Coordinates of C-alpha atoms (C1' of nucleotides) in Angstrom, one line a residue:
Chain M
X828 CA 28.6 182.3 -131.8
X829 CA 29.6 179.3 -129.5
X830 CA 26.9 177.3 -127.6
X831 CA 27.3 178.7 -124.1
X832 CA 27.4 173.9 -123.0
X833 CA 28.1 171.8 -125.7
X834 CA 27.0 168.2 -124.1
X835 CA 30.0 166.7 -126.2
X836 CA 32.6 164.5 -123.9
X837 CA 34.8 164.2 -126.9
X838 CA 34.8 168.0 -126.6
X839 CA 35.3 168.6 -122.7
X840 CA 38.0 165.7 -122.6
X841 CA 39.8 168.3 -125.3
X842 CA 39.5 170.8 -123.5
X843 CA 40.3 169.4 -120.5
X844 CA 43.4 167.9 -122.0
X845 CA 44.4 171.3 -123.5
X846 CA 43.6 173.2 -120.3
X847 CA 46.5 171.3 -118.5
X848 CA 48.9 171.2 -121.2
X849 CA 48.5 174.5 -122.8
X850 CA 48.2 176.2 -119.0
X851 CA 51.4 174.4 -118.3
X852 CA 53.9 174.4 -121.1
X853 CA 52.7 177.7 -123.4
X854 CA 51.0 177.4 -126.8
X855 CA 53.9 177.0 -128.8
X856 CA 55.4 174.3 -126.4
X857 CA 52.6 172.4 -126.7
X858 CA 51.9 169.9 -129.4
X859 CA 48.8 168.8 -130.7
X860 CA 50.3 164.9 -130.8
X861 CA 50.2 165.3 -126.5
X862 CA 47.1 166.7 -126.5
X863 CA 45.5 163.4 -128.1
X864 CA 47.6 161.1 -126.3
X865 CA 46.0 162.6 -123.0
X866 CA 42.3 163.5 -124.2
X867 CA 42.4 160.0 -126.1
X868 CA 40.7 159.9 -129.4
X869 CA 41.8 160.9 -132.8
X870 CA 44.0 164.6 -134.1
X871 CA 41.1 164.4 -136.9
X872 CA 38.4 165.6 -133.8
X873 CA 40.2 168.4 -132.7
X874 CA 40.4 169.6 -136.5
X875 CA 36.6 169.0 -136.8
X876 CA 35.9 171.0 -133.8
X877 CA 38.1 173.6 -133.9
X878 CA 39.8 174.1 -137.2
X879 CA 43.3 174.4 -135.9
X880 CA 45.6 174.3 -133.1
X881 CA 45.2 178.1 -132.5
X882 CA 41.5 177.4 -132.7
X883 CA 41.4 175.2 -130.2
X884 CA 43.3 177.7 -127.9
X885 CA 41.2 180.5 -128.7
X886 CA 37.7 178.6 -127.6
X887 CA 39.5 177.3 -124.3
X888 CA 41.0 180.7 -123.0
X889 CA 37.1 182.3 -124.0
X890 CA 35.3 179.3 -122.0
X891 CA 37.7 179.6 -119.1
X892 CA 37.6 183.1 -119.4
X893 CA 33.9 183.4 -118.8
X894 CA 33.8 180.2 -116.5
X895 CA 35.8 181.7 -114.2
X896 CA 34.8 185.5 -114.5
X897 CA 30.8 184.7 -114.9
X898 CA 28.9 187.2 -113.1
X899 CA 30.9 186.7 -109.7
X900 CA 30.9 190.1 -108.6
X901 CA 27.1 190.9 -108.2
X902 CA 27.4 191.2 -104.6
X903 CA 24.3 192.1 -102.3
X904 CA 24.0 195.8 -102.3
X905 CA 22.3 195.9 -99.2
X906 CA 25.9 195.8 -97.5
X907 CA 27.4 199.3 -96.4
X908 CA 30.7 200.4 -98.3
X909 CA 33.1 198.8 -96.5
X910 CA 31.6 195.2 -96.0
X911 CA 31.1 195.5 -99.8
X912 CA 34.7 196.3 -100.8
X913 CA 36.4 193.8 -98.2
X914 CA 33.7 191.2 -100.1
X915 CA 35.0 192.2 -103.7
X916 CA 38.8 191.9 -102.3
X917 CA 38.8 189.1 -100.4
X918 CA 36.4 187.1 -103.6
X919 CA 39.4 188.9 -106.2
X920 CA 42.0 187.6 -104.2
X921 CA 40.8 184.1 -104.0
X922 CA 39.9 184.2 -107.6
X923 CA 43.5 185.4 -108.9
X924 CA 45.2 183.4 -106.8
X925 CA 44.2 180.0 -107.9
X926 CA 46.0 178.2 -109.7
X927 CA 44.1 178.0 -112.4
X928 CA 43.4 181.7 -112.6
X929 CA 47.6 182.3 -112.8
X930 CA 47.6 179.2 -115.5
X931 CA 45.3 181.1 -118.0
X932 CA 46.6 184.8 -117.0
X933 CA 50.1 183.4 -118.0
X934 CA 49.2 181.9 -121.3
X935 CA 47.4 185.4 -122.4
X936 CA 49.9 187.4 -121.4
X937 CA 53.0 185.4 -123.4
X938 CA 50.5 185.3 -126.5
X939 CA 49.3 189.3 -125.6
X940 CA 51.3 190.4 -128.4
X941 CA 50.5 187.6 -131.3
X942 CA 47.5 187.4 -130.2
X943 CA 46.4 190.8 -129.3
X944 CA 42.2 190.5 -129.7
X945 CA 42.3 187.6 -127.3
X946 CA 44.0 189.4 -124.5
X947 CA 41.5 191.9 -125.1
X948 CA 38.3 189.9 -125.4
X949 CA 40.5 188.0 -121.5
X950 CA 39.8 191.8 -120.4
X951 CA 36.8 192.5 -121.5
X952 CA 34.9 189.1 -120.2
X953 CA 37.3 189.1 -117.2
X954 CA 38.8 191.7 -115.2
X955 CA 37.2 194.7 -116.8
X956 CA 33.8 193.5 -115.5
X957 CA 35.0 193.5 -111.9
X958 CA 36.7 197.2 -112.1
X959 CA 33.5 198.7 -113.8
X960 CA 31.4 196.7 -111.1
X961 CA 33.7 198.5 -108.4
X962 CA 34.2 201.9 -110.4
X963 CA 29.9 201.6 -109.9
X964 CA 29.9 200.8 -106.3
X965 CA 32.3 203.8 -105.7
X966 CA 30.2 206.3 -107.8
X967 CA 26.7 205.2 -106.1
X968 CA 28.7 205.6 -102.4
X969 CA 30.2 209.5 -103.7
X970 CA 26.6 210.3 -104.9
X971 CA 25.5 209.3 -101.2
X972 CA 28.1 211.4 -99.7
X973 CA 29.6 208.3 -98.2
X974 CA 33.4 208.9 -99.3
X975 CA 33.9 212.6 -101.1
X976 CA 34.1 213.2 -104.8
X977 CA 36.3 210.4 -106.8
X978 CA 36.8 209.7 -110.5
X979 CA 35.1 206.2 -109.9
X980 CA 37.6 204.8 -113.2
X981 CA 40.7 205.9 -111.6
X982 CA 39.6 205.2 -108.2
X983 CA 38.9 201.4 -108.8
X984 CA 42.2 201.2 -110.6
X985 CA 43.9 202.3 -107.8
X986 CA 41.7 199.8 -105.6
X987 CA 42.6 196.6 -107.8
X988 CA 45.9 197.5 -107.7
X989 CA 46.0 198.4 -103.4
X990 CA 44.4 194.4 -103.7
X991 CA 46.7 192.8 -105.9
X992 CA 49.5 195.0 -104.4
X993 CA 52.8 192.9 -104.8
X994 CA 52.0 190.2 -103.6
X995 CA 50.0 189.2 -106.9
X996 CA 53.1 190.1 -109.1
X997 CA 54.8 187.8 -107.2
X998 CA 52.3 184.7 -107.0
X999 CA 52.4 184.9 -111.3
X1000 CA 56.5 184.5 -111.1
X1001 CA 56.0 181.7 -108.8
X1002 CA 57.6 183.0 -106.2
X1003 CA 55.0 181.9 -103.5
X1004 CA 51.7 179.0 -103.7
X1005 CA 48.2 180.5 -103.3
X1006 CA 47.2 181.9 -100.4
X1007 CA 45.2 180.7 -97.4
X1008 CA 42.0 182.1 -96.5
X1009 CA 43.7 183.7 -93.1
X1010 CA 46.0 185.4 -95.5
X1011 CA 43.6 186.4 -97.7
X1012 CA 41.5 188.1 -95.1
X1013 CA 44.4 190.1 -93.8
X1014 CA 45.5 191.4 -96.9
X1015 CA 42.0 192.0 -97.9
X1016 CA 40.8 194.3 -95.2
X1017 CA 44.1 195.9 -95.0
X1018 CA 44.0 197.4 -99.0
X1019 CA 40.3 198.6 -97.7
X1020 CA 41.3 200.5 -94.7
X1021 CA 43.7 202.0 -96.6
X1022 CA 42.0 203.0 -99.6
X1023 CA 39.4 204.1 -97.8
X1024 CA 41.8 206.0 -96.1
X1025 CA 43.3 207.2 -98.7
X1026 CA 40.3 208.2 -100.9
X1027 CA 39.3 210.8 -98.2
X1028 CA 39.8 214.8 -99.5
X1029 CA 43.1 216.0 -98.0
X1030 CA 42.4 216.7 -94.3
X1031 CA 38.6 215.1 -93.8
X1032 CA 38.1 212.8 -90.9
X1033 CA 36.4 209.6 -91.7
X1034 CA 33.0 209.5 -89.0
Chain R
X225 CA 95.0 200.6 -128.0
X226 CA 92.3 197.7 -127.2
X227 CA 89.9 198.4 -124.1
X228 CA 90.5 196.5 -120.8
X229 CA 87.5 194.6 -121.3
X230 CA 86.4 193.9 -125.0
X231 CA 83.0 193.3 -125.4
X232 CA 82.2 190.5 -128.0
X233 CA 80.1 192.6 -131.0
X234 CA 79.4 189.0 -131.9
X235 CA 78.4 188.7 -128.4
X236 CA 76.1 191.7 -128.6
X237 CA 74.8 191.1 -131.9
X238 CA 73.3 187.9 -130.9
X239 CA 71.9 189.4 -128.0
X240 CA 70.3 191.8 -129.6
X241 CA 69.0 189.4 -132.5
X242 CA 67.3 187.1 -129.4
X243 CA 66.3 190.0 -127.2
X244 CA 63.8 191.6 -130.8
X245 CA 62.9 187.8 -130.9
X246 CA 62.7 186.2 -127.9
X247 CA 60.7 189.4 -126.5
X248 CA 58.7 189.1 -129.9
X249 CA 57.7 185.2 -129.8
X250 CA 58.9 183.8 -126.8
X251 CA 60.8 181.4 -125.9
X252 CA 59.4 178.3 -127.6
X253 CA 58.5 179.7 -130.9
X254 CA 61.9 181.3 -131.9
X255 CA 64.4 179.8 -133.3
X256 CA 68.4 179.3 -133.6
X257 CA 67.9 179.8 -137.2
X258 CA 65.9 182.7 -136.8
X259 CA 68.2 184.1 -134.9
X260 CA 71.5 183.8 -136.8
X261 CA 69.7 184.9 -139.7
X262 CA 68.8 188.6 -137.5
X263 CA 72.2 188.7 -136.1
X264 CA 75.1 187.2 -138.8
X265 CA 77.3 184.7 -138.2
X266 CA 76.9 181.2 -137.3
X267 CA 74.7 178.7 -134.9
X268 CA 78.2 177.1 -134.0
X269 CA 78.9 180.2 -132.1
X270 CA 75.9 180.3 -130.3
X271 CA 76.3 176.9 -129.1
X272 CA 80.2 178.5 -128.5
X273 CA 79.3 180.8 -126.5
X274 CA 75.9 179.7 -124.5
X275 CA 75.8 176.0 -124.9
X276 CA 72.6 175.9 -125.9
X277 CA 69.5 177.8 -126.6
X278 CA 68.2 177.6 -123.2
X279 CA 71.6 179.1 -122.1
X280 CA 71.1 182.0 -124.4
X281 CA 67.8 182.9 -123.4
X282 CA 68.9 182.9 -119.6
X283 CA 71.8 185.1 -120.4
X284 CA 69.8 187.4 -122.2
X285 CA 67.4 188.0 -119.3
X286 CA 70.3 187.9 -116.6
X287 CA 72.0 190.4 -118.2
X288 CA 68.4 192.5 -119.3
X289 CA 67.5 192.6 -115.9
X290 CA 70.6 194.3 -114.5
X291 CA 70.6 196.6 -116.9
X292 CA 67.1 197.8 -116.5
X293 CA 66.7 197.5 -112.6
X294 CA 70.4 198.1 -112.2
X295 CA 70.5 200.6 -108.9
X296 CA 68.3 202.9 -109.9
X297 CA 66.0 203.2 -106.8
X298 CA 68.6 205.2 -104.7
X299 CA 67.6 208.3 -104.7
X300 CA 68.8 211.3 -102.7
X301 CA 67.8 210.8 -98.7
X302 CA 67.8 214.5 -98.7
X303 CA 64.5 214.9 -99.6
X304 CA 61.3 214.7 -97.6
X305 CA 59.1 211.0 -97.7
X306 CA 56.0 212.9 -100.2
X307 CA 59.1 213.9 -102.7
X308 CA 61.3 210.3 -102.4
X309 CA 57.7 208.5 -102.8
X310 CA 56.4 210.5 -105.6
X311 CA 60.6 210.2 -107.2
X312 CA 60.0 206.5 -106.9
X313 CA 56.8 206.2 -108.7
X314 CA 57.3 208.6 -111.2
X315 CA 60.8 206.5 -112.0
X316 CA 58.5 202.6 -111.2
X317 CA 56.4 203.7 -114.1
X318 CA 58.7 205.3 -116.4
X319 CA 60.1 201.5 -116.1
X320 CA 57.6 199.3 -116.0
X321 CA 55.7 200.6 -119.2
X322 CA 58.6 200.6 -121.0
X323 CA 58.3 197.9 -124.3
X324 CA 61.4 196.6 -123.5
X325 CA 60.5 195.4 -119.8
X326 CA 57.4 194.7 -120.5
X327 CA 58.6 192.1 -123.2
X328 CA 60.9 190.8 -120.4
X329 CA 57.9 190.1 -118.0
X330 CA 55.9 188.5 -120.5
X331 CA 58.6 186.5 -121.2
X332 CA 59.6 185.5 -118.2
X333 CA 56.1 184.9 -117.0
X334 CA 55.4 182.9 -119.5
X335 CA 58.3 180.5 -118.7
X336 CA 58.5 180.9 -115.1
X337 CA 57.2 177.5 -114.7
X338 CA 59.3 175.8 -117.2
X339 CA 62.2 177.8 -115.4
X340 CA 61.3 179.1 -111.7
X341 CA 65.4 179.7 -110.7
X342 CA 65.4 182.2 -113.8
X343 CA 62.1 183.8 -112.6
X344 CA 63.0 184.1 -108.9
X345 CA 66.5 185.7 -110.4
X346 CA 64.8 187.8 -112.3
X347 CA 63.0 188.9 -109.0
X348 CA 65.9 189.3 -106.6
X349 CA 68.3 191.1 -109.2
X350 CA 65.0 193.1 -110.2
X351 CA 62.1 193.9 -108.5
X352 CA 62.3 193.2 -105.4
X353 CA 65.2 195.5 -104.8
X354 CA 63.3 198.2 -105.7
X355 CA 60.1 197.0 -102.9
X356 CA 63.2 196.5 -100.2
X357 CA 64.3 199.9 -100.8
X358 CA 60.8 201.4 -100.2
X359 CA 60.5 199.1 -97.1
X360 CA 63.6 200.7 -95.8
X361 CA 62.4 204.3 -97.0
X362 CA 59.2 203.8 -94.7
X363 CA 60.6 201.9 -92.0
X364 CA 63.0 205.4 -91.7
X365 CA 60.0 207.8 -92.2
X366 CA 57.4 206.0 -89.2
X367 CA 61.0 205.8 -86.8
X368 CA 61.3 209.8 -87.5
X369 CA 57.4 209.7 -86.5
X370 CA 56.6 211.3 -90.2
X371 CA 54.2 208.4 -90.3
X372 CA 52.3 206.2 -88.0
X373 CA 53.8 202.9 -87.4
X374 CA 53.6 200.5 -90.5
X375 CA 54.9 197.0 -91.0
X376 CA 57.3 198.3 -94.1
X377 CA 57.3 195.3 -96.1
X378 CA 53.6 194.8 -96.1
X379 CA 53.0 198.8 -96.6
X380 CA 55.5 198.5 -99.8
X381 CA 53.8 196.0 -101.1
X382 CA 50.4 197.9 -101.1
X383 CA 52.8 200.9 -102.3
X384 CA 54.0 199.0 -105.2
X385 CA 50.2 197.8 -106.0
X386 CA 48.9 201.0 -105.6
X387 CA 51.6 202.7 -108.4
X388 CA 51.1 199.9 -111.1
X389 CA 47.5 200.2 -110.0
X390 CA 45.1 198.6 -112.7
X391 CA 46.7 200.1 -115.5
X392 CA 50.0 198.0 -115.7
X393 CA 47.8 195.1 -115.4
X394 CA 46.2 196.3 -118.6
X395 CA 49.3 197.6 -120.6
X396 CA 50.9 193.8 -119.9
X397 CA 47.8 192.3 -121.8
X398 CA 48.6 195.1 -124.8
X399 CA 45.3 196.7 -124.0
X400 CA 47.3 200.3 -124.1
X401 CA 50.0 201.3 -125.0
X402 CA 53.2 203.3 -123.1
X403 CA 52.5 206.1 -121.0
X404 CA 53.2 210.0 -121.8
X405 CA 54.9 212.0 -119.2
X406 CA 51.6 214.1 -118.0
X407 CA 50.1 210.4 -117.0
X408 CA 52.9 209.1 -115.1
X409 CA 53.8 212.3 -113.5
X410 CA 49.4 211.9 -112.6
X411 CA 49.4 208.1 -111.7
X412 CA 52.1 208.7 -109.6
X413 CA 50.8 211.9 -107.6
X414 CA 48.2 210.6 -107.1
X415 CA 49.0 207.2 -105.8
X416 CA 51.4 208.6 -103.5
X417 CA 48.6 211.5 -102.2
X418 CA 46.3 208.0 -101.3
X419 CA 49.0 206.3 -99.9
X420 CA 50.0 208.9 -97.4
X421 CA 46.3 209.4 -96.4
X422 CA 46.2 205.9 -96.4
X423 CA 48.8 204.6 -94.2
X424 CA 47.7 207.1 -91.4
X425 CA 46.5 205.7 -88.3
X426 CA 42.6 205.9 -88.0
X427 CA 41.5 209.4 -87.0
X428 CA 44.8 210.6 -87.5
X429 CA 45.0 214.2 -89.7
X430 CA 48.3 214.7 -91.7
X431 CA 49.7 218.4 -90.3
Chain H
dT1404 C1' 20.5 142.0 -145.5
dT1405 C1' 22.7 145.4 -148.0
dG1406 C1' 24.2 149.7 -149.5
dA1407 C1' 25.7 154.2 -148.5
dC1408 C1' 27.4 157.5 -145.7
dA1409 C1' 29.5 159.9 -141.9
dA1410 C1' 32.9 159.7 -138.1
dG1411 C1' 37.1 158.8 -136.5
dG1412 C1' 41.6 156.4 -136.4
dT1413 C1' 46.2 155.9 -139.1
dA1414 C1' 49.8 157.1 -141.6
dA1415 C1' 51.9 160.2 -144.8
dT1416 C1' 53.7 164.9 -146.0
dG1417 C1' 56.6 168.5 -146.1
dA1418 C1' 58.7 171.7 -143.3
dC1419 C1' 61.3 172.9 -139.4
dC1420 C1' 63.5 172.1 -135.0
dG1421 C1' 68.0 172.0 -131.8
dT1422 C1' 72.3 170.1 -132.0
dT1423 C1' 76.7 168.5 -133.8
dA1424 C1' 80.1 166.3 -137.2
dC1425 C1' 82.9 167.9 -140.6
dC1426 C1' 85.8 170.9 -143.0
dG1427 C1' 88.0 175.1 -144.9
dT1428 C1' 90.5 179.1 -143.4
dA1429 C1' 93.0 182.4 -141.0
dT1430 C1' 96.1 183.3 -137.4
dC1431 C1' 100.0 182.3 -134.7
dT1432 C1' 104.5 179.7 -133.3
dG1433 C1' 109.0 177.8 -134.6
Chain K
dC1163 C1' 108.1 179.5 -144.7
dA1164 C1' 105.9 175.3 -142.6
dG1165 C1' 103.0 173.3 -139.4
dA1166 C1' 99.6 173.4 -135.9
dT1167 C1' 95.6 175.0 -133.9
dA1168 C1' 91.4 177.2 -132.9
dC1169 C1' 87.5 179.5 -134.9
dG1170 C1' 83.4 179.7 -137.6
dG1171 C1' 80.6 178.4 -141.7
dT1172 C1' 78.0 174.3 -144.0
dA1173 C1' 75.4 170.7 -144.1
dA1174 C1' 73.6 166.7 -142.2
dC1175 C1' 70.9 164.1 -138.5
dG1176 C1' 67.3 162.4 -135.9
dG1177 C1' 63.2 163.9 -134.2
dT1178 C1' 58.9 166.5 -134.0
dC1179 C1' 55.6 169.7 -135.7
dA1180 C1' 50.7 171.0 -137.7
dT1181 C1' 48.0 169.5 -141.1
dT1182 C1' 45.6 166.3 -144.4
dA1183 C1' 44.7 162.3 -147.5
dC1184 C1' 43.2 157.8 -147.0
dC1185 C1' 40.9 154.1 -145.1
dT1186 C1' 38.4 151.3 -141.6
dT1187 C1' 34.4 150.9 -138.9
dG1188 C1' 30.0 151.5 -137.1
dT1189 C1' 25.2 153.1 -138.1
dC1190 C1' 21.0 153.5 -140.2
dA1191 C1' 17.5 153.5 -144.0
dA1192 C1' 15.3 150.8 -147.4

DNA sequence: TTGACAAGGTAATGACCGTTACCGTATCTG
DNA sequence: CAGATACGGTAACGGTCATTACCTTGTCAA
């Protein structure tokens, strides 16, 4: 549909523009007049480009969407289980955390229910890719008999969620900055020592 | 004849008009007139009774908030940790997938950096009383040696992470809708089951 | 050089916004 | 019953919104 770079700097100064405002005050709070005043040029572009104000928001939450998602979760699968989950938490972490990340998670989740096909096209170009990545990683390490039989699906929920724990929820209310990398680290290999804890069948001793 | 305290039916009528609409649209793209024309009456009372719409909007979540999260964490300290955990959970969820709270979370995430003093309210009066009380719940449990030692505010956050889990994350971006019974009752089981394992010290068997 | 055409800046449009001034009305005091 | 007073409905106000019609300007072929 969209050219993956459009070499346009009319177009990226839009975008940029909306990326700050829309990111910081909501869609509806945001008016197409401050948009221009800070990307410069004329209201008549941003209707040539992208039809409409909602238009405009669409093709900025998909290109940061997949800008900030693209293919980062490819990790080396040379690595044993635990060095590969502790790499996937600590990269989540750092990913969710920034600022940018919580700017764009907060505008699809006020618009979720007006605009439900773009929170579900966010999912499906961003987080879904990193739980099927994991929910693959934890099927290919039952197969080996590394960890004992797990539903892979519900497993990797469980592990996003052991990642994100609260401290996530609390990060998108505001309630704390981003996190240093120390920080990260710790909470990082905690949520893998205990998942991989936890995952054990009742009673088995890890080797 | 009249109650002790009369509560306003103008009063709640407005509050209910803005919680369908506010929770609907958010903040910025309702309106006053919208509102009157849900709940009756006039805009001069709103501006009466709130001073302004910004007012309204934080009463309405103040007074959402307590009566969601209003003291319903404390369960019975009779039972054993696996039975107050999986209590907790099973109650977290029921909660948390709700429609109405999640409309309250989207809305106050969507504003929280407009207004961070109404998000971190919503957090205190909310939330966060529920992850103290589970702090407290395992602080108890590792000083009657039922579990190794923790640190209780970290282990409740992964707790808390490990109940929502990936699926709250998708049932805020409309991705699925409320749970039934038989899934909460199995999210929560099985959080608490790879907790418990979890939080064990390495090597350590549960009796 | 000139004509035409496309691109983008300007200003208009019609609707709607939050807020408040104004005024009728109903209730209460004497 | 008369007067005052507080409440709530109506309409206006100044401003802003998304969108579009209009027009200026720059470009390029002939």
């Amino acid at each position: 549909m969209t050219e993956p770079t459009s070499p346009d700097p009319r177009r990226a100064a839009l975008m940029a523009a909306a990326e700050a405002l829309f990111f910081e005050r909501g869609f509806a709070a945001t008016s197409i007049d401050a948009i221009i005043e800070r990307a410069g040029g004329s209201k008549r572009t941003i209707y040539a480009l992208f039809g409409s104000k909602e238009g405009l928001f669409e093709a900025l939450i998909r290109e940061n969407t997949e800008k900030m998602f693209g293919a980062p979760f490819f990790g080396a699968p040379s690595l044993g289980l635990e060095e590969t989950l502790t790499g996937f938490a600590t990269h989540l972490l750092e990913l969710f955390t920034r600022e940018r990340t919580i700017g764009l998670y907060r505008v699809v989740v006020a618009e979720a229910r007006r605009m439900p096909e773009l929170a579900a096209s966010f999912h499906r170009l961003g987080p879904e890719r990193g739980r099927d990545w994991i929910a693959g990683v934890l099927a290919a390490a039952a197969e080996r008999g590394e960890i004992g039989p797990v539903d892979p699906h519900s497993a990797a929920s469980q592990f996003l969620g052991l990642v994100r724990s609260d401290v996530y929820f609390e990060i998108v209310l505001g309630l704390r900055g981003p996190l240093g990398r120390t920080e990260i680290a710790q909470i990082a290999d905690s949520a893998v020592a205990t998942f991989l804890r936890g995952i054990q069948p009742r009673g088995r001793l890890r080797p």
